[in-house]
Coordinates of C-alpha atoms in Angstrom, one line a residue:
M1 CA -141.3 -63.3 -83.1
K2 CA -138.3 -61.8 -81.2
P3 CA -138.2 -57.7 -81.6
E4 CA -134.8 -58.2 -83.3
T5 CA -136.3 -60.6 -86.2
V6 CA -139.3 -58.0 -86.6
G7 CA -136.9 -55.0 -86.7
I8 CA -134.6 -56.7 -88.9
Q9 CA -137.3 -57.4 -91.4
Q10 CA -139.1 -54.1 -91.0
L11 CA -135.5 -52.8 -91.9
K12 CA -135.9 -55.4 -95.6
N13 CA -138.9 -54.4 -95.8
F14 CA -138.0 -50.4 -95.8
C15 CA -134.7 -51.0 -98.1
E16 CA -136.9 -52.2 -100.6
K17 CA -139.6 -49.9 -100.7
N18 CA -137.3 -46.8 -100.8
A19 CA -134.9 -48.6 -103.8
I20 CA -132.5 -49.0 -100.9
Q21 CA -129.6 -51.6 -101.6
L22 CA -129.1 -53.6 -98.0
D23 CA -126.4 -56.1 -99.0
G24 CA -125.5 -59.3 -97.2
R25 CA -122.7 -56.7 -96.3
A26 CA -124.4 -53.9 -95.1
L27 CA -127.3 -56.0 -93.2
I28 CA -124.0 -58.2 -91.0
L29 CA -122.7 -55.0 -90.1
L30 CA -125.8 -53.6 -88.6
Q31 CA -126.9 -57.0 -86.6
R32 CA -122.7 -56.2 -85.3
Y33 CA -123.6 -52.5 -84.7
A34 CA -126.3 -53.5 -82.5
E35 CA -124.9 -55.6 -80.9
L36 CA -121.9 -53.4 -80.1
L37 CA -124.6 -50.6 -78.6
V38 CA -126.2 -52.9 -76.4
D39 CA -122.8 -54.1 -75.1
W40 CA -121.6 -50.3 -75.1
N41 CA -124.8 -49.0 -73.6
A42 CA -124.5 -51.4 -70.9
K43 CA -121.2 -49.4 -69.2
V44 CA -121.8 -45.8 -71.0
N45 CA -125.4 -44.4 -71.1
L46 CA -125.9 -43.8 -75.1
V47 CA -129.5 -44.0 -75.3
S48 CA -132.3 -44.2 -73.9
R49 CA -131.9 -47.7 -71.3
N50 CA -135.8 -48.5 -71.5
D51 CA -135.7 -49.1 -75.2
I52 CA -132.3 -50.5 -75.8
Q53 CA -134.0 -53.7 -76.3
N54 CA -136.0 -52.1 -79.4
V55 CA -132.5 -50.9 -80.7
W56 CA -134.1 -52.0 -84.4
Q57 CA -136.7 -50.8 -84.3
N58 CA -136.5 -47.5 -82.5
H59 CA -132.9 -46.4 -83.1
I60 CA -131.5 -48.3 -86.2
L61 CA -135.0 -48.1 -88.7
H62 CA -135.7 -44.2 -87.4
S63 CA -131.6 -43.0 -87.7
L64 CA -132.7 -44.5 -91.7
S65 CA -135.4 -42.8 -92.2
I66 CA -134.1 -39.9 -93.3
F67 CA -134.3 -42.2 -97.0
S68 CA -138.0 -42.4 -97.0
L69 CA -137.4 -38.7 -97.9
L70 CA -134.3 -37.7 -98.8
R71 CA -132.1 -38.8 -102.2
I72 CA -128.4 -37.5 -100.9
E73 CA -126.0 -37.5 -103.8
A74 CA -123.0 -39.3 -103.6
G75 CA -119.3 -38.0 -101.5
I76 CA -121.6 -35.5 -99.8
R77 CA -119.7 -34.6 -95.9
V78 CA -122.4 -34.9 -93.2
L79 CA -121.8 -33.9 -89.8
D80 CA -124.0 -36.2 -87.0
L81 CA -124.3 -33.7 -84.2
G82 CA -125.2 -34.3 -80.4
T83 CA -124.4 -38.5 -81.7
G84 CA -124.1 -40.1 -78.7
G85 CA -124.1 -43.9 -79.4
G86 CA -123.1 -43.1 -83.1
L87 CA -127.3 -42.1 -84.0
P88 CA -128.1 -41.6 -86.9
G89 CA -124.6 -41.5 -88.3
I90 CA -123.3 -45.2 -88.4
P91 CA -126.4 -46.7 -89.3
I92 CA -126.5 -44.2 -92.6
S93 CA -122.6 -44.7 -92.8
I94 CA -123.4 -48.5 -93.1
V95 CA -125.8 -48.7 -95.8
R96 CA -124.2 -45.3 -97.6
D97 CA -120.4 -45.8 -97.9
D98 CA -120.4 -43.8 -100.0
L99 CA -121.2 -40.3 -97.9
K100 CA -118.6 -38.6 -95.6
I101 CA -119.7 -39.2 -92.2
T102 CA -118.0 -37.5 -89.1
L103 CA -119.9 -37.9 -85.6
L104 CA -119.0 -35.3 -83.3
D105 CA -119.9 -34.9 -79.5
S106 CA -118.7 -33.2 -76.8
I107 CA -118.6 -35.9 -73.9
Q108 CA -115.2 -38.5 -74.6
K109 CA -116.7 -41.4 -73.1
K110 CA -119.5 -41.3 -75.9
T111 CA -117.4 -40.9 -78.6
A112 CA -114.7 -43.6 -76.6
A113 CA -117.5 -46.2 -77.0
V114 CA -118.2 -44.9 -80.3
Q115 CA -115.1 -45.0 -81.7
N116 CA -114.3 -48.5 -80.7
M117 CA -117.5 -49.5 -82.0
V118 CA -116.5 -47.7 -86.0
D119 CA -113.1 -49.7 -85.3
S120 CA -114.5 -53.0 -85.0
L121 CA -116.8 -52.3 -88.3
A122 CA -113.8 -51.1 -89.6
L123 CA -116.2 -48.5 -91.2
S124 CA -113.8 -46.0 -93.5
N125 CA -116.0 -43.6 -94.4
V126 CA -116.5 -41.7 -90.5
E127 CA -114.4 -40.5 -88.6
V128 CA -114.6 -39.5 -84.4
I129 CA -114.8 -36.3 -82.7
T130 CA -114.5 -35.0 -79.7
G131 CA -115.4 -31.8 -78.7
R132 CA -118.0 -28.6 -78.7
A133 CA -120.0 -27.6 -81.8
E134 CA -118.5 -23.9 -81.9
E135 CA -115.1 -25.1 -80.8
I136 CA -114.8 -27.0 -84.1
A137 CA -116.1 -24.5 -86.0
K138 CA -113.2 -22.5 -84.9
K139 CA -110.9 -25.9 -86.0
N140 CA -113.0 -27.6 -89.2
N141 CA -112.0 -24.5 -92.8
E142 CA -113.4 -26.8 -94.5
G143 CA -117.2 -27.4 -93.5
W144 CA -120.0 -29.5 -93.8
D145 CA -122.5 -29.8 -96.4
V146 CA -125.3 -31.3 -94.1
V147 CA -126.0 -31.7 -90.5
I148 CA -128.1 -34.3 -89.1
S149 CA -129.2 -34.2 -85.5
R150 CA -131.6 -36.6 -83.6
A151 CA -133.1 -35.1 -80.4
V152 CA -130.4 -33.1 -79.6
A153 CA -131.8 -29.8 -79.0
P154 CA -134.7 -27.5 -80.2
L155 CA -134.3 -25.9 -83.5
V156 CA -133.2 -22.4 -82.2
Q157 CA -130.5 -23.9 -80.6
L158 CA -129.5 -26.5 -83.2
I159 CA -129.6 -23.7 -86.0
E160 CA -127.0 -22.1 -83.8
W161 CA -124.6 -24.7 -83.0
S162 CA -124.8 -25.7 -86.7
K163 CA -124.4 -22.4 -88.5
P164 CA -121.2 -22.2 -88.6
L165 CA -120.5 -26.0 -89.0
L166 CA -122.2 -25.8 -92.5
K167 CA -119.9 -25.3 -95.7
H168 CA -120.9 -21.7 -97.6
P169 CA -121.1 -22.3 -100.5
S170 CA -121.7 -25.8 -100.9
E171 CA -125.1 -25.9 -103.5
K172 CA -124.9 -29.4 -104.0
K173 CA -128.2 -31.1 -104.3
I174 CA -130.8 -33.8 -102.2
H175 CA -134.0 -34.0 -103.5
D176 CA -137.4 -35.1 -101.1
S177 CA -139.7 -38.1 -101.8
E178 CA -141.9 -35.1 -104.0
N179 CA -138.9 -34.2 -106.3
R180 CA -138.7 -31.0 -104.4
M181 CA -134.6 -29.4 -104.8
W182 CA -132.9 -28.5 -101.8
E183 CA -129.3 -27.2 -101.8
T184 CA -126.6 -27.7 -99.5
P185 CA -126.3 -26.6 -96.9
L186 CA -128.9 -28.1 -95.2
I187 CA -129.8 -29.4 -91.5
V188 CA -131.8 -32.2 -91.5
A189 CA -133.1 -32.8 -87.6
L190 CA -134.8 -35.8 -86.7
K191 CA -137.4 -34.7 -83.5
G192 CA -140.3 -36.0 -82.7
G193 CA -144.1 -34.3 -80.8
D194 CA -145.6 -30.9 -81.2
L195 CA -142.5 -28.6 -83.1
E196 CA -145.3 -25.4 -83.6
N197 CA -143.3 -23.4 -80.6
E198 CA -139.9 -24.6 -81.9
I199 CA -140.5 -23.8 -85.3
Q200 CA -141.9 -20.3 -84.9
E201 CA -139.1 -19.5 -82.1
A202 CA -135.9 -20.7 -85.0
K203 CA -137.7 -18.5 -87.5
K204 CA -138.2 -15.1 -85.4
K205 CA -134.2 -15.6 -84.0
W206 CA -132.9 -17.4 -87.3
H207 CA -134.8 -15.8 -90.5
P208 CA -134.2 -19.3 -92.2
T209 CA -134.8 -19.5 -96.0
D210 CA -137.2 -22.6 -95.5
I211 CA -138.4 -24.8 -92.5
Q212 CA -140.2 -27.5 -93.8
V213 CA -141.6 -30.8 -91.2
F214 CA -142.4 -34.1 -92.9
D215 CA -143.7 -37.0 -91.0
I216 CA -142.1 -40.1 -91.0
N217 CA -143.5 -42.2 -94.0
L218 CA -142.0 -45.8 -93.7
D219 CA -144.8 -47.7 -96.1
R220 CA -147.0 -49.4 -92.8
T221 CA -143.5 -50.6 -91.5
E222 CA -142.6 -48.5 -88.8
P223 CA -143.1 -49.6 -84.9
R224 CA -145.9 -47.2 -83.5
E225 CA -143.3 -45.6 -81.4
M226 CA -142.1 -44.1 -84.7
Q227 CA -145.9 -42.3 -85.4
N228 CA -145.4 -39.3 -84.3
K229 CA -141.6 -38.6 -85.0
K230 CA -140.8 -36.0 -88.3
I231 CA -138.3 -35.2 -90.1
V232 CA -137.0 -31.5 -89.9
L233 CA -135.3 -29.9 -93.0
V234 CA -133.7 -26.2 -92.3
K235 CA -132.8 -24.3 -95.7
L236 CA -130.5 -21.0 -93.6

């Protein structure tokens, strides 16, 4: 079976088990996005070229894995910090078109590629911004409820970049899979590996209200490469 076919079936299983509505339009858009990402990655280094052929399992499904943990209310403003090739922001925006997604990257050739993809997919709930986090924080007065990132930087650096971008006060409600309530502003980081030293360093420097690490649990739909991946929630 082709990797694309396997990945699409895993995605369908994941959405069904996590009560995510994956209608025909969303699936078509995700398929088109996968094609665009592969095409653009041949021109601009957006994601690792070693696993671009596993785009469904290693990138799209990984991006949507946050919904195995979090129930996010409509209308929340989400900033994808260091979006690269539009991950995780574009898959999230397709599945949840009721969220307001901003894709931010400091490298202009990456945001140009991402803007082209957003335009091709006609994603009306997405904006693309080029710039460094500290520069954007000075220009944007509204702020975001949630900053999400995927393997962008150590937590201590991610918190430093995110703090001035987050909206205070926000206090919108997000529930995790164990029905614990998290109030925004919130940082959501998709990370891998041993995070203990990273977390201790972040706690020592920033004294966050809470940091919790969750295994990604896709109910046996995850590829082997995702089994050591984590979702980290940081409440400042």
